[in-house]
Structures are given as C-alpha cells and as structure tokens.
Amino acid sequence: MKNKVIESINEIREVFRDNQKILAGGFGLSGSPLTIIDQIMELDIKNLHLVSNNLGDDGFGLHKLFTQGKVQKVIGSYFTMNNEAVMAWSEGTLDIELIPQGTLAEAIRCGGAGIGGFYTKTAVGTELAIGKEEREIDGERYIFEKAIKGDIAIIRAKTADLLGNLTYHRTARNFNPIMATAADIVIVEVDEIVEIGELDPETIITPHVYVDYIIQTKYTKVGESYVKS
Amino acid sequence: MKNKVIESINEIREVFRDNQKILAGGFGLSGSPLTIIDQIMELDIKNLHLVSNNLGDDGFGLHKLFTQGKVQKVIGSYFTMNNEAVMAWSEGTLDIELIPQGTLAEAIRCGGAGIGGFYTKTAVGTELAIGKEEREIDGERYIFEKAIKGDIAIIRAKTADLLGNLTYHRTARNFNPIMATAADIVIVEVDEIVEIGELDPETIITPHVYVDYIIQTKYTKVGESYVKS
Amino acid sequence: MSNLDVRNVIAKRIAQELKDRQVVNLGIGIPTLVISYLEDKEVYLQSENGLLGMGPPPLEDEIDADLVSAGKEPITLKKGATLFDSANSFVMIRGGHIDVAVLGVLQVSIKGEIANWAIPNQPILGVGGAMDLIAGAKKVICAGTLFTKNGEAKLVKELQYPISGLRQIDLFITEYAVFAFENGEVIIKEIIGDLTFEQLKERLNIPLRQEITNIYMN
Amino acid sequence: MSNLDVRNVIAKRIAQELKDRQVVNLGIGIPTLVISYLEDKEVYLQSENGLLGMGPPPLEDEIDADLVSAGKEPITLKKGATLFDSANSFVMIRGGHIDVAVLGVLQVSIKGEIANWAIPNQPILGVGGAMDLIAGAKKVICAGTLFTKNGEAKLVKELQYPISGLRQIDLFITEYAVFAFENGEVIIKEIIGDLTFEQLKERLNIPLRQEITNIYMN
C-alpha cells in the first residue's frame, strides 16, 4: 500500500506552483491546517488564490501567509476583522471576492460533486447579486452561483487512519469535509494517525478516496490558542 | 418538552391528505419505513405522489402501498424490476417520472437546502435530458434540474434520542438523511429510542430539527428479510 | 441607561420572544447577550460554523479552541447537541429549518427591510452568514438601539445602507419599543423605554401605529 | 463455452485491468463477478447505495439485510470501509472520485458511446446510477458478450439503443477481445477468444485496428 503519510509538503514540492487556487479549511483558526500553512510559507511560490471563509487570525494561519505576500486573491465570506487585508484591498494589492458563507459552502460542495452551478435564494436583491443571473423558480427569486474547485485543498481533521479516512473534532469540522472533495490534491493535517480498522465506519466523515496526503500536526491546543510544539 | 414519539400515524391523522407528495426513504427494502407504510395503508387517502428510489420489493413496503391503489405517480430511478408498476404504467394508471439516481438524491438535498435547482452533468445527451435546459459551464455540458420537496417524508433510522436526533445502520442510511431535510413533516421509524445525551454528538447524522415524529418499528430483521413482529 | 444596560434591556426583551423547542441562531453583538436571559427555556441554539445545541461558555480549564461559536468565542455542548460541516449548516439555515434568527442591524426600513452587513462608501469585505439567515430563517428578529451614537434613527423610510436581502423581518426590538412589520405598516407592539408613542412618532418621523398585544405569550 | 464460463472469462479479464488502491464501482451482472477475480489486489469497491469498502458475501448467519450492494445482495464491510448517504455517494460518483466504473452494456458504438439502460420501444422505467457513473467515473470499462443471443454484434457503427451519456468509454471487454476507443478509432488491444483479428473484423464489419500491448500491467 502506498503510504499517504508525509513529514512535510517538501516531499511533494512538485504539486505546488505559482497561481494555484488553494482551498483552506477552518473558521478562524479552528480547523485551520496551521502546520501545512507554515510549510507553504517556506516554499518559493507566489500569486496564490485562496478560498477560505476568512483569513485566519492576526499573526496566525492564513493571515501569516497573506502578510508574507504570497496571496494575490482571496475568495471568502468575512475579511472585515482583518485590518491588513482591508488595507491591502484598499491599496489594490489584494483582490477580494466576497461570497455569503452559505453560498461559499454550497459552491465548494458542488465543485466536489460534479454540479456546475446552482440557484440560491441567499443575497437576492443585494449588492452581492449584482451581475449575477437571476431566475424565478416556483414563484421564488434565486441567483445563479458557479461551483468552486481548487488545485489543492489543505484541511484539518482530528484522526486519520492509514488509508486516509477522517474524523473531525467539534466545530473544527466546518469547511474541511467539503473542501476535501473539491480539489485535485488534498492534504490533511491531523492530531493522530491510526491503523486501518480503528475508526468506526459509521462515524467516518471523509472517506479515504478524497485524501491524498496526511501530515501530523505540530500544533497543540492550549486554552483558546494553538501553540507550535 | 413535547414528546415526538407516537404509536401510530393515527395520532397525527390530520397531516395526511389526498394528493400529497411523500418522500419515502429506502433502497429496496433496506432503510424503508415498513411500519409507517403499513399504517398509511390503513388511511383513507388517495392519489399520493411518491418520491422514492424504487418501489420496495414485491409484496413489501411501497410495493404494497402501490398495489393497494393509493399511488398516482412515482418519481424515482429504478422501477424496471417491479412488474406490476411496469404494467400499471403501460395501462396508464400509474405515472412514472424517471430520474437518474444521483440527480434524484441531489434534487432532494437541494429541496431541503433552499437551493432552487442545479446543473448536473449526468444524463446530458440522453433521452432523460429531453425538454431540460442545457448550459455550458467552463466548457462542460450540464442540464438543469429542479429541487424536489415533499409534503411528508417517511424515513427509517436505527436510533433516535427523544429530541429526534438520528443515527443510521449500514447501507440503510441511503436516501433517509436527505429526505429528512426536504419535507414539511418528517416521520421516522426507528429500532430504538434512547434518552437525550446517549448519542455521541459527533456521530449523529440527522439533527433533531429535521424530525417531527418518531415511531418504534414493528419489524425485525431475519436473515435477508424483514419480519413483522 | 448606560450602553451596557441598553444592550441588556434589548437582549432580555428578545429572550421573551423565544419559545420552548425553537431552533434559534443568534448573531454577533446584542443577539449573543440573549443567552443570558433564556433562563430555563428549552431553546436550541444553532451556530453557523457547524453546531446545533450550543451551551454556555466553558470554565477556564474546559476551554476547547475547537469548540467555538460563530463569533469565535469558546462554548460548550448541550445534551443532544449535534455537529456538522458548513454545507450542512447552511442546509439548515437557508433551507428554512431555523425557527428564529436574531440579528444585529444597522438600519431597518419601514417596509421591514434591513441593512446589517455593510456601510456605504467603505470597503465591503465581510458578510458571513447574515444574508443566508435572512433568506432562510422562518422568523427574523432584529436587535439594536433605536438611535445611532449621533442620534439618527435606525428605523428609516428608505435604507441608506446596503440591503441584506429581500425579506421583510418580523420584529425590530430596541430599548424603546418593539416594532413589528405587517402589510407594509410599522406597528409598535410594546413600549419598553421612557418615550411615549407620541414622542417616538415625532422623533422617528415615520408612519407608525400602536397595537399593544401581549405577543410573546405562547 | 457455456454462458456461465463466458461471463467469468470476461469478469476475470476485467479484474486484470484493476490496480491496487483504485476505487471501483461494479455494476450489476458480469461486473459483479469481477469480485471473485480480484485475488489480493487492494481495490476499494464503492456501492452507490452508500458504501466504500464492500467486502465479500457474508456467511449465512452473518447476513444483515441492511448491509447490501447496489444489486441488493448481502455483503460485508472491509476494514477501513465508510458509509454515507445517497447524496454523498453521488458526490463521489459524479464528482470524479471513482477511478473505474465497470458497467454492463447493451451496445457500444465505434465512437465508444454506450447504451446500457433502455431497450427501444419498451417502457423506459429504470436507470439507477448508470448515467451518473458514466458521467463521473475517471475510467469506464464495459463488460459484455460480444454478440447477442441472436448473434448480432453489440459493437456497432451507430447505437440503436438509447444512449447512456456523452462520454466515450475506455474499454469494452468481451469474451473475444479487449476493445479500446481512442481518437475515434476502435482498437483491439488483446485477443482473448478463438476468433482471429481477421475473423472479428469480418463478423463485426466495422473499422478495426489491432495494437496488442500489455495494457494491464501496472
């Protein structure tokens, strides 16, 4: 059996290139693949397009990657709290595509599901619907949204078995399971790696078919923070 | 707390009416709400529209309901094995709307999700795409499918807690979790009912918000069959 | 009243609107304060980052950085809680399965339209789940002080701020009154503060009708 | 060869095409027989009713009516198996996550189009997951005897039966030969039965090219 477990993304350096679209799991820092992000910071790549609900927290996670200058565009739902992102956007050095959180989640799910696009009732009649096709279905107004796919997904889970089956922990699940389905290459960062058969089949959230590489996290939780060990 | 547990649908007789659209879980008999179907057979209602992958097995489940004459139309993916359905269709007494299994599943999920419709690559260029809008998205051909919703969903699960949180057993899961989201009234038939807090939050598949009524099954499995006890 | 008091008055009044067994999503700001006034009501709190059954904040030594609210505050799980991914969370929200969404608000129009996500002439860089909740929740209650710091009414004839959705909200609960929106009319359902109906009518300068009913009794 | 033998010859040859670590969906009929020839290949079988990691049939006393294949036959779970609902099963199928779909077939055209779900002038009342698999699987291998009971070739210039999708299949594996479809050409990759290339060409009466390569080695 090919081993999906790697020490660092350096072992798969060839999958990373300039201008890639990277789906990054997490809601704030919870469920964010902090170790993988650290390792991406070491790579000589640029002009990344990130798809993520938000941009980590000040000084942590995707925020670091962004302040390092590797990010050209972010697609997500909430960047207001990130002063540097707001500033970079104002200065024209960062492109931001704002999508309601539920539309973002659905678009990613569709990307993984062979669905080209969908009609949602969210944002109809608002500024975020400008330029989007509108359609009435059974008397209700909807707007069209295209599916989102990525070149690479970097996600966070609790436990992986050696096949790549994943379980998650509490609200750290968030965007991770859907992003796992919607990218060509999926790299997951986990707390623990167990033998095949140790996870109860009924409780596995992400089947192994979606996972390409597994990395053991270097972070531990201390209270409300994640600390590099 | 209002108790969701009922002995029989007779206690909620008023929710059933002629001409309703009923979503019925199950793949063959596995995951089919056999007890609820038996109870619907006792009701004086007619012209039901069923949404179900198939029509049970000869003499069991939805097949019984259909042969009783309560069904005007079925929407699903596979009825070829059901000789009486084929015959009724030929004679014009049964209307059949055939949808690929994956499109059916996605349409029901969208019905529960506030999504009006979606573009799928399945069935493009086939007879099942006739009359359906086609659209090219990023160079690929897709057809438009509308979401499906029901008046009532009758589903089957393994365990319910008293709130209505559900877990499923093996491949009896199938269409049940998505149907739970896509109907005004959802009635679930279960093997066992447990106290709130007994189910691990990480392993609950259907959150209680989707479930209106819980019925203890009267069937037990004996080998490959389900036997009324 | 201090600002803190005002916010708590609004939160407390909103709590009275919530009923046993309702599934409720509380937005950030004043809506979050509602938790403190639920008493023993059996309300199920949904959090759009993937949780139904949010419990009170944890003790210091029980904090789990991976169990947080949509406001990214540490929380706990109540008995019977469930966890799910973001797509399924918005199936619940957009699909019409949330009984009540309680949302902060910048402006409310007399038609019951709301603006709660963006400020004109400023970069629009955050929306979160606000528009999904407005599009999907069965009932929307908005929470807010009736006037801005500059004394401008938030209840206005026409929104000056970007609209959050087509949907007409059900109630706007402020420190002065509970406003309902029915058939194009703004109706004061209850006076809470120290301004009379006539005084409110004068300060707001909008068509207003009073219809005091004990709307929050089950 | 008896009909049973023929079906097993085809199934065995298909098994050789499958590689370690592939996720494979086997259709009903001959495709199901492939399981018997996988030997110790580490192939993960997906079943569209909601399972990845299908194991061999259970012992009589271990049968669980709620653990069945898409053909509704009792099965078992392999170590590392996962269960999911129908929507997620078709995320996997339609979303391009299945490495190989092995499907039974009524007709295959020289362009590699297939018909496998309906017979002309008969009620069309079943499609199941066939069209989803054709639209979504990375590779599609079709299984079938080369001729119908009446001796008509199933490999035809133009489909007379309703088409199952736009997608060109990769291989059509019969008891006589392995046919590949590349750039609009039909290529015999391997002769299995007792008809020569020339004899096949004559009986099929279609443009045909031979290119024997040991295609199934990893």
Short mmCIF file of C-alpha atoms in Angstrom, two decimals, chain B:
data_model
loop_
_atom_site.label_atom_id
_atom_site.label_comp_id
_atom_site.label_asym_id
_atom_site.label_seq_id
_atom_site.Cartn_x
_atom_site.Cartn_y
_atom_site.Cartn_z
CA MET B 1 -40.81 19.00 26.28
CA LYS B 2 -43.27 17.98 23.61
CA ASN B 3 -42.92 14.28 23.01
CA LYS B 4 -42.18 13.41 19.40
CA VAL B 5 -42.78 9.71 19.98
CA ILE B 6 -46.09 8.40 18.64
CA GLU B 7 -47.52 4.88 18.50
CA SER B 8 -49.06 5.22 15.08
CA ILE B 9 -49.68 7.87 12.46
CA ASN B 10 -53.32 7.72 13.53
CA GLU B 11 -52.28 10.14 16.26
CA ILE B 12 -51.36 12.63 13.55
CA ARG B 13 -54.05 11.65 11.07
CA GLU B 14 -54.63 15.30 10.15
CA VAL B 15 -51.25 15.69 8.44
CA PHE B 16 -52.16 13.15 5.74
CA ARG B 17 -54.32 14.25 2.82
CA ASP B 18 -55.14 13.21 -0.73
CA ASN B 19 -52.71 14.28 -3.46
CA GLN B 20 -49.74 14.75 -1.17
CA LYS B 21 -46.16 14.30 -2.25
CA ILE B 22 -44.50 11.78 0.04
CA LEU B 23 -40.75 11.22 0.16
CA ALA B 24 -40.02 7.64 1.19
CA GLY B 25 -36.53 6.53 2.20
CA GLY B 26 -35.02 3.18 1.38
CA PHE B 27 -33.08 1.37 -1.30
CA GLY B 28 -35.17 -1.70 -1.98
CA LEU B 29 -36.38 -2.63 1.49
CA SER B 30 -33.21 -1.57 3.27
CA GLY B 31 -33.89 1.67 5.07
CA SER B 32 -37.55 1.58 4.12
CA PRO B 33 -40.07 2.68 6.81
CA LEU B 34 -42.13 -0.52 6.65
CA THR B 35 -44.20 0.12 9.77
CA ILE B 36 -45.19 3.62 8.67
CA ILE B 37 -46.11 2.29 5.23
CA ASP B 38 -48.34 -0.35 6.87
CA GLN B 39 -50.05 2.42 8.82
CA ILE B 40 -50.52 4.61 5.74
CA MET B 41 -52.26 1.65 4.09
CA GLU B 42 -54.89 1.87 6.82
CA LEU B 43 -55.67 5.51 5.99
CA ASP B 44 -58.42 6.61 3.65
CA ILE B 45 -56.26 8.73 1.36
CA LYS B 46 -55.59 8.59 -2.36
CA ASN B 47 -53.64 9.95 -5.33
CA LEU B 48 -50.35 10.02 -3.50
CA HIS B 49 -47.22 11.11 -5.34
CA LEU B 50 -44.29 9.07 -4.10
CA VAL B 51 -40.67 10.12 -4.36
CA SER B 52 -38.52 7.06 -3.77
CA ASN B 53 -35.55 5.43 -5.48
CA ASN B 54 -37.71 2.39 -6.25
CA LEU B 55 -40.99 0.81 -5.15
CA GLY B 56 -39.96 -1.64 -2.43
CA ASP B 57 -39.96 -5.34 -3.24
CA ASP B 58 -42.80 -7.49 -4.49
CA GLY B 59 -45.33 -7.63 -1.68
CA PHE B 60 -43.28 -5.48 0.66
CA GLY B 61 -43.02 -1.84 1.54
CA LEU B 62 -44.04 0.74 -1.03
CA HIS B 63 -44.99 -2.03 -3.43
CA LYS B 64 -47.90 -2.92 -1.13
CA LEU B 65 -48.99 0.71 -0.96
CA PHE B 66 -48.89 0.93 -4.74
CA THR B 67 -50.80 -2.31 -5.35
CA GLN B 68 -53.42 -1.09 -2.88
CA GLY B 69 -54.17 1.69 -5.36
CA LYS B 70 -53.15 4.70 -3.28
CA VAL B 71 -50.38 5.85 -5.62
CA GLN B 72 -50.97 8.06 -8.63
CA LYS B 73 -47.38 8.89 -9.50
CA VAL B 74 -43.88 7.77 -8.60
CA ILE B 75 -40.69 9.77 -9.02
CA GLY B 76 -37.55 7.67 -8.76
CA SER B 77 -34.70 5.96 -10.56
CA TYR B 78 -35.47 2.27 -10.86
CA PHE B 79 -38.83 0.58 -11.42
CA THR B 80 -37.92 -1.98 -14.08
CA MET B 81 -37.84 -4.83 -11.56
CA ASN B 82 -41.38 -4.11 -10.44
CA ASN B 83 -43.63 -5.91 -12.93
CA GLU B 84 -46.86 -4.51 -11.56
CA ALA B 85 -45.54 -0.96 -11.73
CA VAL B 86 -44.47 -1.51 -15.32
CA MET B 87 -47.88 -2.92 -16.14
CA ALA B 88 -49.76 -0.11 -14.40
CA TRP B 89 -47.61 2.37 -16.29
CA SER B 90 -48.42 0.67 -19.59
CA GLU B 91 -52.12 0.77 -18.77
CA GLY B 92 -51.87 4.44 -17.88
CA THR B 93 -52.94 4.02 -14.26
CA LEU B 94 -49.52 4.94 -12.88
CA ASP B 95 -47.47 7.96 -13.83
CA ILE B 96 -43.71 7.41 -13.59
CA GLU B 97 -41.07 10.15 -13.65
CA LEU B 98 -37.66 8.59 -14.14
CA ILE B 99 -34.62 10.44 -12.79
CA PRO B 100 -31.04 9.19 -12.56
CA GLN B 101 -30.29 8.09 -9.01
CA GLY B 102 -27.66 10.75 -8.37
CA THR B 103 -29.85 13.50 -9.79
CA LEU B 104 -32.71 12.31 -7.59
CA ALA B 105 -30.50 12.41 -4.49
CA GLU B 106 -29.14 15.85 -5.35
CA ALA B 107 -32.58 17.26 -6.14
CA ILE B 108 -33.90 16.12 -2.76
CA ARG B 109 -30.87 17.52 -0.97
CA CYS B 110 -31.39 20.87 -2.73
CA GLY B 111 -35.05 20.80 -1.78
CA GLY B 112 -34.02 20.71 1.85
CA ALA B 113 -31.27 23.26 1.40
CA GLY B 114 -33.07 26.29 -0.01
CA ILE B 115 -31.48 25.69 -3.41
CA GLY B 116 -33.97 26.09 -6.26
CA GLY B 117 -32.18 23.97 -8.83
CA PHE B 118 -28.79 22.88 -10.11
CA TYR B 119 -26.81 21.92 -13.20
CA THR B 120 -25.65 18.32 -13.40
CA LYS B 121 -23.51 16.56 -15.98
CA THR B 122 -25.49 13.36 -15.55
CA ALA B 123 -27.81 12.41 -18.44
CA VAL B 124 -26.61 15.14 -20.82
CA GLY B 125 -27.31 14.00 -24.37
CA THR B 126 -29.69 11.20 -23.34
CA GLU B 127 -33.46 10.73 -23.57
CA LEU B 128 -33.71 11.73 -19.92
CA ALA B 129 -32.42 15.19 -20.85
CA ILE B 130 -35.18 15.84 -23.38
CA GLY B 131 -37.02 19.05 -22.57
CA LYS B 132 -34.44 20.06 -19.99
CA GLU B 133 -32.44 23.25 -20.27
CA GLU B 134 -28.83 22.69 -21.19
CA ARG B 135 -25.98 25.03 -20.31
CA GLU B 136 -22.26 25.05 -20.85
CA ILE B 137 -20.24 25.90 -17.76
CA ASP B 138 -16.47 26.15 -18.08
CA GLY B 139 -16.58 24.17 -21.30
CA GLU B 140 -18.64 21.28 -19.98
CA ARG B 141 -22.26 20.50 -20.79
CA TYR B 142 -24.81 20.34 -17.97
CA ILE B 143 -28.59 20.07 -17.68
CA PHE B 144 -30.80 21.94 -15.26
CA GLU B 145 -32.74 20.05 -12.63
CA LYS B 146 -35.21 21.50 -10.17
CA ALA B 147 -35.09 20.79 -6.47
CA ILE B 148 -37.59 18.30 -5.05
CA LYS B 149 -39.56 18.88 -1.86
CA GLY B 150 -42.30 16.84 -0.24
CA ASP B 151 -45.29 17.41 1.99
CA ILE B 152 -44.30 14.47 4.17
CA ALA B 153 -41.14 12.39 4.45
CA ILE B 154 -41.31 8.89 5.89
CA ILE B 155 -37.87 7.63 6.76
CA ARG B 156 -36.07 4.83 8.60
CA ALA B 157 -33.21 5.17 11.08
CA LYS B 158 -31.52 2.99 13.67
CA THR B 159 -31.64 5.05 16.84
CA ALA B 160 -33.48 8.21 17.80
CA ASP B 161 -32.99 10.10 21.01
CA LEU B 162 -36.06 11.74 22.50
CA LEU B 163 -35.21 15.04 20.80
CA GLY B 164 -35.23 13.32 17.41
CA ASN B 165 -31.51 13.13 16.69
CA LEU B 166 -30.87 10.12 14.43
CA THR B 167 -28.19 7.58 13.65
CA TYR B 168 -28.44 5.02 10.84
CA HIS B 169 -27.29 1.46 10.28
CA ARG B 170 -25.00 0.44 7.43
CA THR B 171 -26.47 0.89 3.94
CA ALA B 172 -29.93 1.51 5.37
CA ARG B 173 -28.84 5.15 5.52
CA ASN B 174 -29.24 5.81 1.75
CA PHE B 175 -31.90 8.44 0.97
CA ASN B 176 -33.15 8.85 4.54
CA PRO B 177 -30.94 11.72 5.80
CA ILE B 178 -31.59 13.91 2.78
CA MET B 179 -35.32 13.21 2.75
CA ALA B 180 -35.40 14.25 6.41
CA THR B 181 -34.46 17.78 5.31
CA ALA B 182 -36.84 18.12 2.37
CA ALA B 183 -40.42 17.77 3.65
CA ASP B 184 -42.79 19.83 5.76
CA ILE B 185 -43.47 16.92 8.10
CA VAL B 186 -40.89 14.21 8.81
CA ILE B 187 -41.83 10.90 10.42
CA VAL B 188 -39.07 8.46 11.30
CA GLU B 189 -39.30 4.78 12.14
CA VAL B 190 -36.51 3.50 14.38
CA ASP B 191 -35.19 0.35 16.03
CA GLU B 192 -34.65 2.05 19.35
CA ILE B 193 -35.39 5.25 21.19
CA VAL B 194 -32.88 6.46 23.76
CA GLU B 195 -32.54 9.29 26.26
CA ILE B 196 -31.14 12.66 25.22
CA GLY B 197 -27.37 12.63 25.61
CA GLU B 198 -26.91 8.94 24.87
CA LEU B 199 -25.85 9.53 21.26
CA ASP B 200 -22.34 10.86 20.64
CA PRO B 201 -22.74 14.36 19.12
CA GLU B 202 -20.02 13.59 16.56
CA THR B 203 -21.88 10.58 15.21
CA ILE B 204 -25.42 11.91 14.86
CA ILE B 205 -26.27 12.09 11.17
CA THR B 206 -29.66 13.79 11.29
CA PRO B 207 -30.01 16.65 13.79
CA HIS B 208 -33.33 16.75 15.65
CA VAL B 209 -34.50 19.93 13.95
CA TYR B 210 -35.46 17.84 10.92
CA VAL B 211 -37.59 15.28 12.77
CA ASP B 212 -41.22 15.80 13.77
CA TYR B 213 -42.42 12.35 14.84
CA ILE B 214 -40.77 9.12 15.94
CA ILE B 215 -42.32 5.65 15.64
CA GLN B 216 -40.87 2.43 17.02
CA THR B 217 -40.56 -0.14 14.22
CA LYS B 218 -42.65 -3.31 14.34
CA TYR B 219 -40.24 -5.15 12.05
CA THR B 220 -37.19 -7.21 12.89
CA LYS B 221 -34.54 -8.50 10.54
CA VAL B 222 -34.33 -12.23 10.00
CA GLY B 223 -31.53 -13.04 7.57
CA GLU B 224 -32.23 -11.18 4.36
CA SER B 225 -35.84 -10.40 5.27
CA TYR B 226 -37.79 -8.04 7.48
CA VAL B 227 -40.44 -9.77 9.55
CA LYS B 228 -43.32 -8.09 11.31
CA SER B 229 -43.22 -8.86 15.00
#
